[in-house]
PDB file of C-alpha atoms in Angstrom:
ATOM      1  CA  UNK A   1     -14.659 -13.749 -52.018  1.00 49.00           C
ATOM      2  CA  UNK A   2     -11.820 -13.639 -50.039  1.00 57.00           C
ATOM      3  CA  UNK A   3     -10.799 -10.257 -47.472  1.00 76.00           C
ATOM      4  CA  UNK A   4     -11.815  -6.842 -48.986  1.00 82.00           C
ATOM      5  CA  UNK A   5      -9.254  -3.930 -48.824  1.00 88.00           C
ATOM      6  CA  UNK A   6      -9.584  -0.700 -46.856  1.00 92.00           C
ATOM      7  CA  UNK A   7     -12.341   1.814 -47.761  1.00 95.00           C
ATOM      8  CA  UNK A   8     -10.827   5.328 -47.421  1.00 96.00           C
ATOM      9  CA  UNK A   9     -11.142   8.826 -48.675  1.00 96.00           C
ATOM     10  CA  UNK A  10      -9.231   9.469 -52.324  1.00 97.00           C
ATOM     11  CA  UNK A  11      -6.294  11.727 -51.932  1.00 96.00           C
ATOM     12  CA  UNK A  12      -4.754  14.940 -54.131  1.00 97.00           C
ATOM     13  CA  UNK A  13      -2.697  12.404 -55.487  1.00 97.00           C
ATOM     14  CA  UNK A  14      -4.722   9.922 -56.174  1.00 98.00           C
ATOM     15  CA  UNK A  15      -6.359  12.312 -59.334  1.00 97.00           C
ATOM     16  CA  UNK A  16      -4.382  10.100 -62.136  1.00 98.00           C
ATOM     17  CA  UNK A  17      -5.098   6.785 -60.826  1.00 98.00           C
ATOM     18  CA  UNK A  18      -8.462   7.080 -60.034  1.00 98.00           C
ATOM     19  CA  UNK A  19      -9.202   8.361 -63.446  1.00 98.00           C
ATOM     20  CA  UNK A  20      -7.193   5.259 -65.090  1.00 98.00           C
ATOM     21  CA  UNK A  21      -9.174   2.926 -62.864  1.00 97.00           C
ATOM     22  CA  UNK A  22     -12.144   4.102 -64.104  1.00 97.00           C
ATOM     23  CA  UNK A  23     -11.065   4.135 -67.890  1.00 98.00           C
ATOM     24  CA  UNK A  24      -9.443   0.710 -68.137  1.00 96.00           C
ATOM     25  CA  UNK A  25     -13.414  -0.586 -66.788  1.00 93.00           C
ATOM     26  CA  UNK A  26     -15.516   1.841 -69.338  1.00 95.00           C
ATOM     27  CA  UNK A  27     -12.919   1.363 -71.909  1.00 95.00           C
ATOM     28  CA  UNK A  28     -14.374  -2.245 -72.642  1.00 92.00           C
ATOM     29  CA  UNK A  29     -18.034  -0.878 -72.495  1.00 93.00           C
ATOM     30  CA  UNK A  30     -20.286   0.502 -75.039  1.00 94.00           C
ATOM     31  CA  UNK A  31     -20.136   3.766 -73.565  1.00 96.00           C
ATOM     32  CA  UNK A  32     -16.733   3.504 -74.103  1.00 97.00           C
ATOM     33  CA  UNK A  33     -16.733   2.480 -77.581  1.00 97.00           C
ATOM     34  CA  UNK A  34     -19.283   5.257 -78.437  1.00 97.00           C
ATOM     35  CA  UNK A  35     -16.978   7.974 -76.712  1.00 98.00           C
ATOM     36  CA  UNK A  36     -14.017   7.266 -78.353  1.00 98.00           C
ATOM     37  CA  UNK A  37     -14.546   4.831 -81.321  1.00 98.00           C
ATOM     38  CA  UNK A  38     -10.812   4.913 -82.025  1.00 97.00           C
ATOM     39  CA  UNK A  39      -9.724   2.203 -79.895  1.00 96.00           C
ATOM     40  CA  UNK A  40      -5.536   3.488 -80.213  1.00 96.00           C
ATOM     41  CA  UNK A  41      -6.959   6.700 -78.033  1.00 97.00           C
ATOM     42  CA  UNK A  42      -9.799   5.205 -76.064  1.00 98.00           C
ATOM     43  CA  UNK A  43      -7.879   5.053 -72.981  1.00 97.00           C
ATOM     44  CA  UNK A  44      -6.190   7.519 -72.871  1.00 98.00           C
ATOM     45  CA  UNK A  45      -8.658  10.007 -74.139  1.00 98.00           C
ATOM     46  CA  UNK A  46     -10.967   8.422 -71.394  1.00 98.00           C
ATOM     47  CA  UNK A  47      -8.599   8.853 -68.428  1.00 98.00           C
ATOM     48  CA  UNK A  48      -7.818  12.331 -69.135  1.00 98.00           C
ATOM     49  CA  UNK A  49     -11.402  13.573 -69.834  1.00 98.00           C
ATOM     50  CA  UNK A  50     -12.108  11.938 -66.438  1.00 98.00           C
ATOM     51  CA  UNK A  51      -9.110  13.180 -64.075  1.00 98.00           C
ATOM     52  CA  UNK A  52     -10.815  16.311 -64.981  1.00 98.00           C
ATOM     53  CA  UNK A  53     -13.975  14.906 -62.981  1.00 97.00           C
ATOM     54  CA  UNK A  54     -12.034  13.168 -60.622  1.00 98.00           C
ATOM     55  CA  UNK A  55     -10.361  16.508 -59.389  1.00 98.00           C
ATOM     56  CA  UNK A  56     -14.140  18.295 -59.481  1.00 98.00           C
ATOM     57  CA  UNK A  57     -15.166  15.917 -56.681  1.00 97.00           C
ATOM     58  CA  UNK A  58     -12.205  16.790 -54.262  1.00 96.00           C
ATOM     59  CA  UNK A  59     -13.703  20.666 -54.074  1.00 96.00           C
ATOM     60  CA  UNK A  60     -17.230  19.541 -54.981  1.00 96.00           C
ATOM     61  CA  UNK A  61     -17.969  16.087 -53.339  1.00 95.00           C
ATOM     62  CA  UNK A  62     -15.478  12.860 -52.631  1.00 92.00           C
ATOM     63  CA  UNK A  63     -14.428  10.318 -53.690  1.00 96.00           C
ATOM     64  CA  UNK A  64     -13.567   6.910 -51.657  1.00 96.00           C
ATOM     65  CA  UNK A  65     -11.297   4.277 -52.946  1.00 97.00           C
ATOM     66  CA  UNK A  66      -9.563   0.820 -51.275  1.00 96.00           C
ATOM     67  CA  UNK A  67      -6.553   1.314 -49.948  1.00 94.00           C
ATOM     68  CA  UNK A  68      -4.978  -0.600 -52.832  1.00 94.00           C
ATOM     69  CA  UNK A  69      -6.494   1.522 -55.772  1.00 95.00           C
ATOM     70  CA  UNK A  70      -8.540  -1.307 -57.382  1.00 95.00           C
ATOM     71  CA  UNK A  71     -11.988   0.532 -56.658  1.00 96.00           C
ATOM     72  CA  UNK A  72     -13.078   3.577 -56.360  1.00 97.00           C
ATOM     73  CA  UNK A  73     -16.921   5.575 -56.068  1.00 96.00           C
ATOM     74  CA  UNK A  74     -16.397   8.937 -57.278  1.00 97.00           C
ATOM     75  CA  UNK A  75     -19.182  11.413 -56.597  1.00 95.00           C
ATOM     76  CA  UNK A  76     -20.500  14.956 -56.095  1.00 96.00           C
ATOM     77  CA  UNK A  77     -22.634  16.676 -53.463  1.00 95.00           C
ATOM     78  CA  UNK A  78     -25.383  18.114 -55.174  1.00 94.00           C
ATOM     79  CA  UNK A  79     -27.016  20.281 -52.756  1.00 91.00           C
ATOM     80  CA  UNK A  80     -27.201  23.473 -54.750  1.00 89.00           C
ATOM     81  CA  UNK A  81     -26.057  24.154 -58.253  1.00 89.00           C
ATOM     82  CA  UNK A  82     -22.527  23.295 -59.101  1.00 92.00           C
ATOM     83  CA  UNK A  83     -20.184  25.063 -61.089  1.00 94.00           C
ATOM     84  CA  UNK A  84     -18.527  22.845 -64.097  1.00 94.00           C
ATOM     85  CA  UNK A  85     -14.882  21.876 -63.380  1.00 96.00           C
ATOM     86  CA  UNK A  86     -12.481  24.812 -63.628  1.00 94.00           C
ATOM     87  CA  UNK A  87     -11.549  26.172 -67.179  1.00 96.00           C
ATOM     88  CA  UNK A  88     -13.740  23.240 -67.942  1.00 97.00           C
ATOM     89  CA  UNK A  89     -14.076  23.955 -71.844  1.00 96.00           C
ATOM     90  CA  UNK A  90     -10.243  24.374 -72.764  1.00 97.00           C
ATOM     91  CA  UNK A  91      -8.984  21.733 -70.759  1.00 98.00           C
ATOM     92  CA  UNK A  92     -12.186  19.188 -72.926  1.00 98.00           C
ATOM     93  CA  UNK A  93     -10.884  20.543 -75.684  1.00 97.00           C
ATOM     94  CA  UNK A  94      -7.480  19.423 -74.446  1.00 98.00           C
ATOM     95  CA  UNK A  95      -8.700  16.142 -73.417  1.00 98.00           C
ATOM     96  CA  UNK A  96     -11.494  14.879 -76.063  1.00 98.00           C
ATOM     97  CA  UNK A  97      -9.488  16.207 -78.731  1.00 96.00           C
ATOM     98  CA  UNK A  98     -11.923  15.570 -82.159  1.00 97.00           C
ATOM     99  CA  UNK A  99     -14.257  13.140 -79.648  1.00 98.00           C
ATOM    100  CA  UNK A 100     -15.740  16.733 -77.686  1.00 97.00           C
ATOM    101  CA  UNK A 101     -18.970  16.270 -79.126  1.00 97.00           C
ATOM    102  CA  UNK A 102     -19.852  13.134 -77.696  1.00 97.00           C
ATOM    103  CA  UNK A 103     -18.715  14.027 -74.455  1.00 97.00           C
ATOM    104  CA  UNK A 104     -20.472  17.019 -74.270  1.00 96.00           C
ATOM    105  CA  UNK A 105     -24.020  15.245 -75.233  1.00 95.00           C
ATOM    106  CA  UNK A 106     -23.385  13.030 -72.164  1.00 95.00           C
ATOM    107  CA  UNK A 107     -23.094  16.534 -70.217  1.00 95.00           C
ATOM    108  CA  UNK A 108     -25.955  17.863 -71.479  1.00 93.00           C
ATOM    109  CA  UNK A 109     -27.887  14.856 -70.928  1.00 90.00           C
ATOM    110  CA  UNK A 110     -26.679  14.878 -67.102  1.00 90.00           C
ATOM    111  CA  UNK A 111     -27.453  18.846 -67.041  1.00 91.00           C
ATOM    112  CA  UNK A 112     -31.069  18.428 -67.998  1.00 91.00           C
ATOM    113  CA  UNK A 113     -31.798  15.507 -66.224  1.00 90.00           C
ATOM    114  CA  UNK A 114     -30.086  16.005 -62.829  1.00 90.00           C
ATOM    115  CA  UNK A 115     -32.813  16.862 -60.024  1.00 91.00           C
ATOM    116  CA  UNK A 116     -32.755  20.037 -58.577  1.00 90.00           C
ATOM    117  CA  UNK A 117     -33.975  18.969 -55.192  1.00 91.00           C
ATOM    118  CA  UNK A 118     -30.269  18.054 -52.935  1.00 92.00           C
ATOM    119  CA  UNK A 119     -29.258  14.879 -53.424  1.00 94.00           C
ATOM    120  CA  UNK A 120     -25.475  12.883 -53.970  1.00 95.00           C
ATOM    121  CA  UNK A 121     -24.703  12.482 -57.499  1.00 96.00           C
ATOM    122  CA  UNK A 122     -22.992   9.227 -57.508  1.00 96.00           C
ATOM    123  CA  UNK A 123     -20.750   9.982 -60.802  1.00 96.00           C
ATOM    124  CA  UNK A 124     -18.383   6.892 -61.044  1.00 96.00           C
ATOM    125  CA  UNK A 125     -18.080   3.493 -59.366  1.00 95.00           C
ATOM    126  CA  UNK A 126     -15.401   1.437 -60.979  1.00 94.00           C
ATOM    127  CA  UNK A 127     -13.551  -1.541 -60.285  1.00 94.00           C
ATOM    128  CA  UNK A 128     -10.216  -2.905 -61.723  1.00 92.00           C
ATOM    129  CA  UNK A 129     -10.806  -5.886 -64.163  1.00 86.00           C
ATOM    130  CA  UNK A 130      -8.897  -8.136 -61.871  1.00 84.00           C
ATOM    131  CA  UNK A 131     -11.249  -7.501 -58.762  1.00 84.00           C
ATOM    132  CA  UNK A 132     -14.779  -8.339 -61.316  1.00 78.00           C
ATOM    133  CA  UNK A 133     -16.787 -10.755 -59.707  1.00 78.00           C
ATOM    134  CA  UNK A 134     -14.996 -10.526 -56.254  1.00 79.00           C
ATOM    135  CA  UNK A 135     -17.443  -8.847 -54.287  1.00 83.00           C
ATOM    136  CA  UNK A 136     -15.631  -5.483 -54.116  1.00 90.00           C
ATOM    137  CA  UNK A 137     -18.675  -3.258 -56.006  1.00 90.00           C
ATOM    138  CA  UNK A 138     -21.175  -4.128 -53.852  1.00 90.00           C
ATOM    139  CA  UNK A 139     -18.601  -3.402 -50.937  1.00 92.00           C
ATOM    140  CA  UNK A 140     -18.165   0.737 -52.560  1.00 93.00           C
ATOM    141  CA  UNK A 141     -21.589   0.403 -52.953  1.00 92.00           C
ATOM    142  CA  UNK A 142     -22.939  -0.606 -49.743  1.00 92.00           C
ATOM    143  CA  UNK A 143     -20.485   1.794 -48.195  1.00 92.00           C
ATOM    144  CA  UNK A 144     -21.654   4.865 -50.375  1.00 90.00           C
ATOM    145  CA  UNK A 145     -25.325   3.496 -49.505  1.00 90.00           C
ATOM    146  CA  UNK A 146     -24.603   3.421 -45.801  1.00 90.00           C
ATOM    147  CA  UNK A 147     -23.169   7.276 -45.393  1.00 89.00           C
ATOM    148  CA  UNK A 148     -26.373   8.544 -47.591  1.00 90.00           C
ATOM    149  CA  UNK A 149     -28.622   6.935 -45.007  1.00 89.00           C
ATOM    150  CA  UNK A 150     -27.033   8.621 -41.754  1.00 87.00           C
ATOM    151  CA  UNK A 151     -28.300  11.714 -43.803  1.00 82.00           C
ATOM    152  CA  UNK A 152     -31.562  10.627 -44.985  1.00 86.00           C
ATOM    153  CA  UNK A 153     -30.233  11.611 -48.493  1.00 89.00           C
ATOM    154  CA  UNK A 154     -31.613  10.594 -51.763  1.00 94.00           C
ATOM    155  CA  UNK A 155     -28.504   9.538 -54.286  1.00 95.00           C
ATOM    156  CA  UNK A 156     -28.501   9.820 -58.181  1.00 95.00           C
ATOM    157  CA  UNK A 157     -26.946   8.513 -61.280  1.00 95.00           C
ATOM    158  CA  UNK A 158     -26.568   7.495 -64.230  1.00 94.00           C
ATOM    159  CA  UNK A 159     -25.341   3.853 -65.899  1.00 92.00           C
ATOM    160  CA  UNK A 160     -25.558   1.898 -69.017  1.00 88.00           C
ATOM    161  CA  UNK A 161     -27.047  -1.739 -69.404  1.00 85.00           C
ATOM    162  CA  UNK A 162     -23.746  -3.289 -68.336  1.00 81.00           C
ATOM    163  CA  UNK A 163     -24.172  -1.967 -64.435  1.00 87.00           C
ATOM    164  CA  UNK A 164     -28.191  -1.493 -64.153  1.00 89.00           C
ATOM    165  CA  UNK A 165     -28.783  -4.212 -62.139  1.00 89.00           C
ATOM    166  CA  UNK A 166     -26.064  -3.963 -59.446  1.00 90.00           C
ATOM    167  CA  UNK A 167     -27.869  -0.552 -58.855  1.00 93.00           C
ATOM    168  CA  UNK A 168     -31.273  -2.353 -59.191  1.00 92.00           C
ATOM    169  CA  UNK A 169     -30.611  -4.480 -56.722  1.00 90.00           C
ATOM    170  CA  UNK A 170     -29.472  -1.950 -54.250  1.00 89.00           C
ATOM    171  CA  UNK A 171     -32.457   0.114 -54.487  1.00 90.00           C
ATOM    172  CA  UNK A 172     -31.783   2.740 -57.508  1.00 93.00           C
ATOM    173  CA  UNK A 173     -34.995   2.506 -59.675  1.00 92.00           C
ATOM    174  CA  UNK A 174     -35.330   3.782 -63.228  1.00 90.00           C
ATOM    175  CA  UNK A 175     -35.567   7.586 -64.064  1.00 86.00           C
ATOM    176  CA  UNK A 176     -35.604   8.714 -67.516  1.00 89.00           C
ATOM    177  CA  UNK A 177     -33.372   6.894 -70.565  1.00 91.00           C
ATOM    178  CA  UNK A 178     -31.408   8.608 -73.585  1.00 86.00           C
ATOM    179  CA  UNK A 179     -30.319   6.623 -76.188  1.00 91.00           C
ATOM    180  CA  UNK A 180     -27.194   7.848 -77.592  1.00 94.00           C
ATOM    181  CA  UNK A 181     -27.162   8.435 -81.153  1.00 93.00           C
ATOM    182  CA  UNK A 182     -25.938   4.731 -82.771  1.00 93.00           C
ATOM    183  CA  UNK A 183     -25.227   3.903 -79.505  1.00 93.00           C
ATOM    184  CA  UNK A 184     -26.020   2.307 -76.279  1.00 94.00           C
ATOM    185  CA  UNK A 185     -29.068   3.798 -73.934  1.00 94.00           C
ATOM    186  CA  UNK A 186     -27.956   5.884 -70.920  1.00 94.00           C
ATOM    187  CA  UNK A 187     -30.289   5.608 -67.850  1.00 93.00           C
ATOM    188  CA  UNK A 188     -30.594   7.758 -64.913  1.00 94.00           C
ATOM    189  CA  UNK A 189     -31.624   6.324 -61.773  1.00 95.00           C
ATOM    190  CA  UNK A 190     -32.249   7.168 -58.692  1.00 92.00           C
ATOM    191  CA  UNK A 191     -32.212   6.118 -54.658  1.00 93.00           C
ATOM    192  CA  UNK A 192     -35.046   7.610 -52.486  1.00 89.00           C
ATOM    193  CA  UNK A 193     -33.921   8.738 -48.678  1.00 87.00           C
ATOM    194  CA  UNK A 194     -33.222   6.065 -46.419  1.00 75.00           C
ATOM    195  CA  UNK A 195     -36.923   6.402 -44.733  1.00 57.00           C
ATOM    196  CA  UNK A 196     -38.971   5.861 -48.198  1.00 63.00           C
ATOM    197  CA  UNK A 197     -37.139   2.340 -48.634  1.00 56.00           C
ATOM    198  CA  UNK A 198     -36.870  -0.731 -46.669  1.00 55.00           C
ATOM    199  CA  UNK A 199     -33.844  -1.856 -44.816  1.00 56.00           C
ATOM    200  CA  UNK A 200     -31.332  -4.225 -46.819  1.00 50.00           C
ATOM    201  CA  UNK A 201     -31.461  -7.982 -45.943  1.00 48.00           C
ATOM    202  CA  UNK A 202     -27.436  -8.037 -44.908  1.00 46.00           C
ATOM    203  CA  UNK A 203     -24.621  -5.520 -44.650  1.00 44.00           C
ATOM    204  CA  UNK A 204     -21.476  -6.607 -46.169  1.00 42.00           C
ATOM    205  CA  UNK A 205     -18.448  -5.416 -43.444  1.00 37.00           C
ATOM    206  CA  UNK A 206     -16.325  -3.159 -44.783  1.00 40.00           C
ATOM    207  CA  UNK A 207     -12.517  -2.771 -42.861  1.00 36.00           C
ATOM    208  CA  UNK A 208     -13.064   1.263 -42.958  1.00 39.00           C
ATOM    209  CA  UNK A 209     -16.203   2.805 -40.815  1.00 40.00           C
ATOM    210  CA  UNK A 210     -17.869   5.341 -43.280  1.00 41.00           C
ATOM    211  CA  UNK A 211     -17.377   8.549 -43.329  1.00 42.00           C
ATOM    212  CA  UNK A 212     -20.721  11.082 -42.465  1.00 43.00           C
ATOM    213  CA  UNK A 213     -21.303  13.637 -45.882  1.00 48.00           C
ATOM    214  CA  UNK A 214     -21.505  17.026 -45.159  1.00 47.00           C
ATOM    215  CA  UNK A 215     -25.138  18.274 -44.173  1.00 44.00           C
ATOM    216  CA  UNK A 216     -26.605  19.639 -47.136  1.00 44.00           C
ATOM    217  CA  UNK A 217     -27.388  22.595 -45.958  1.00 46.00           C
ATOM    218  CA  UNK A 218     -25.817  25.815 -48.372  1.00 41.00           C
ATOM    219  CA  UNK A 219     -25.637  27.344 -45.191  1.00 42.00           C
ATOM    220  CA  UNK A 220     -23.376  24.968 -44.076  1.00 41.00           C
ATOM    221  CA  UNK A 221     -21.555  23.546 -47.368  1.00 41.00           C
ATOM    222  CA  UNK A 222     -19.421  26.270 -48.775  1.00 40.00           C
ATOM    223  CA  UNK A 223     -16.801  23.974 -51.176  1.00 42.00           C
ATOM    224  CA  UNK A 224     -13.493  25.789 -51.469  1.00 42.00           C
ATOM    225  CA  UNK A 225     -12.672  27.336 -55.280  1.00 42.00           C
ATOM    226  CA  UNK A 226     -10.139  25.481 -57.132  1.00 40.00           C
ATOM    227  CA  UNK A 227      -6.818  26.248 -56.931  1.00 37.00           C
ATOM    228  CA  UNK A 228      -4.643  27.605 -59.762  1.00 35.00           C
ATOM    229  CA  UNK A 229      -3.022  24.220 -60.351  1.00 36.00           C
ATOM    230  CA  UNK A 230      -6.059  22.364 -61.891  1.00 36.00           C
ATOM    231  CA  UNK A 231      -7.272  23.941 -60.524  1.00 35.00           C
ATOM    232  CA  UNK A 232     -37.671   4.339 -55.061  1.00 32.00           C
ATOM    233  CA  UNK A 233     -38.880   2.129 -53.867  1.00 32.00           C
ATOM    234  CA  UNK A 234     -42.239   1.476 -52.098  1.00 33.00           C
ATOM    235  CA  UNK A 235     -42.751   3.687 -49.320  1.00 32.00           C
ATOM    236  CA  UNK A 236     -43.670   1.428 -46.405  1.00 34.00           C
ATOM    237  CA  UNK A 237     -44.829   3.921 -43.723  1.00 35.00           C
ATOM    238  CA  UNK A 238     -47.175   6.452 -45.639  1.00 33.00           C
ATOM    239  CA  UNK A 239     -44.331   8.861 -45.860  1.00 37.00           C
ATOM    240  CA  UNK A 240     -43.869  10.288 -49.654  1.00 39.00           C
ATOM    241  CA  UNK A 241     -41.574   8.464 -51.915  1.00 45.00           C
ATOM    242  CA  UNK A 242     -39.137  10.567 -53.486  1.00 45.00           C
ATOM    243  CA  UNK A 243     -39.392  11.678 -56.813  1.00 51.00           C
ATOM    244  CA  UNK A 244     -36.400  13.339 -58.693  1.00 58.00           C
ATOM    245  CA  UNK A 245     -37.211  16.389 -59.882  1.00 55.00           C
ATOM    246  CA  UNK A 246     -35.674  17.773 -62.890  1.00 55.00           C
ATOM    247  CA  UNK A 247     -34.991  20.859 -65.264  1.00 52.00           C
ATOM    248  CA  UNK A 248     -36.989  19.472 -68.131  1.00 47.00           C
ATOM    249  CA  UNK A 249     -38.665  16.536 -66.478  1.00 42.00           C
ATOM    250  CA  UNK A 250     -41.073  18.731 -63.681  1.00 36.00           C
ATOM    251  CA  UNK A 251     -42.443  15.080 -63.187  1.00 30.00           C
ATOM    252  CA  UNK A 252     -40.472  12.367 -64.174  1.00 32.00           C
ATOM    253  CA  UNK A 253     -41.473   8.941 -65.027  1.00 31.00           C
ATOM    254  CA  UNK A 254     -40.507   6.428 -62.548  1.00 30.00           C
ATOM    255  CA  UNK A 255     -40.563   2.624 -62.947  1.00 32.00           C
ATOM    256  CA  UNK A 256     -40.711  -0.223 -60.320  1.00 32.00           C
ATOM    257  CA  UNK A 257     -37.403  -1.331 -58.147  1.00 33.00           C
ATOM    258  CA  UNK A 258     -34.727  -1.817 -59.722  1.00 35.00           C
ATOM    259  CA  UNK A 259     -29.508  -0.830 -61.510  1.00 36.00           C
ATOM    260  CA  UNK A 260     -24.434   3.430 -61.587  1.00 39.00           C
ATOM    261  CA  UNK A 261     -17.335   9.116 -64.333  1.00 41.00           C
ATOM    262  CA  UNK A 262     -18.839  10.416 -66.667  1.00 42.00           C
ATOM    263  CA  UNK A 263     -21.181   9.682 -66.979  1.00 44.00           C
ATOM    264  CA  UNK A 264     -21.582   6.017 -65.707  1.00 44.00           C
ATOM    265  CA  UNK A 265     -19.236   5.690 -65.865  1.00 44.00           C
ATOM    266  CA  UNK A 266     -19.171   1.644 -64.038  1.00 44.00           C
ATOM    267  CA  UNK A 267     -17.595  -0.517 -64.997  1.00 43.00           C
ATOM    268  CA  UNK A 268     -18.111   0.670 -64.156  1.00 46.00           C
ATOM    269  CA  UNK A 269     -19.620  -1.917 -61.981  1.00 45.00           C
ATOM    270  CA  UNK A 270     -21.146   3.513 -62.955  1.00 41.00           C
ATOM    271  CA  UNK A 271     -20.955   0.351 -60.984  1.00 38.00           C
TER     272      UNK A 271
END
């Protein structure tokens, strides 16, 4: 597997590469066929649609990346309702060009299924196509996993078929699916606080210690406006698992352990 870079937090200027990293790996997916069919403006149509998310979660969450740029976990601190990125409709427009639609189901689908109890939307873990198979996703992931426990903090996302069970296997279980029209299913899942769920067997080391989230507390999380230029699993000590709760899903199926922009957008390895 060989040494894994650096783990450290995304910079200003790390917007544009970030949101190629991510398209080049959802590019080759299903998701990325269905969001932009025309394969002469999948990628780019995909990286600028998602610098627009990338930016969102320097003011509304974080992002981490290696130190070389060939991973990155982009996500959002959900612990009261969020505002949509800034000027969010003109700059889609911009963006998605004729391919809006589709995007926009994807939001909607994310709007009505995200839980409304605080949790860490985990929008985007992606890893360059060179660094498949090395190990490096279930470093980001592992990582991400590691700073949610110190907080007791249940995570959330959502992933196609191609990254379900790297979040399976690190504890995400199944929340509700939505089949895209003619396309592939979307799933949610989600990752109950660290005391509903048992320990993992191994740690891999990371270089980088991780970095605590923000308590969240609205009291304490007040996330700076843009500026002008873009701007479970079984619960093994009688304590409650966690169950999402969501706008239109008061109680929301929930299936055994189990597979994570946007959306999932792994490889997305949404991964």
């Amino acid at each position: 597997m060989g040494d894994l870079p650096r783990i450290r937090p995304a910079r200003w200027a790390d917007r544009r590469p970030i949101a190629t990293l991510i398209a080049d790996a959802l590019a080759t997916t299903a998701l990325g066929h269905w969001l932009v069919p025309h394969k002469a403006h999948r990628q780019r149509v995909l990286a600028d649609v998602l610098e627009l998310w990338v930016e969102h979660s320097l003011f509304y969450g974080d992002t981490r990346v290696t130190d070389d740029l060939t991973a990155a976990a982009v996500g959002l601190h959900r612990f009261r309702p969020l505002p949509p990125p800034a000027n969010y409709q003109p700059r889609l427009i911009a963006a998605s060009g004729p391919y809006r639609e589709r995007f926009l189901l994807v939001d909607r689908f994310i709007d009505d299924n995200v839980p409304v109890e605080p949790h860490y939307h985990l929008a985007f873990l992606a890893t360059a196509p060179t660094r498949h198979r090395t190990g490096l996703a279930t470093a980001m992931l592992e990582h991400h996993r590691h700073r949610l426990d110190r907080l007791n903090l249940p995570g959330w996302t959502v992933t196609t078929a191609d990254s379900k069970r790297l979040f399976t296997h690190h504890g995400y279980t199944r929340h509700v699916d939505l089949p895209l029209p003619d396309g592939p299913v979307l799933t949610a899942m989600h990752l109950g606080p660290h005391h509903t769920r048992p320990r993992p067997a191994h740690r891999t080391a990371v270089d980088a210690p991780p970095t605590p989230l923000r308590h969240p507390n609205p009291a304490q999380h007040t996330p700076p406006p843009p500026t002008a230029a873009h701007p479970g699993t079984a619960n093994t000590n009688s304590q409650q698992q966690w169950r999402p709760t969501s706008r239109h899903h008061r109680t929301s199926p929930v299936s055994p352990p189990r597979t994570g922009k946007a959306p999932g957008t792994e490889r997305q390895d949404r991964r």
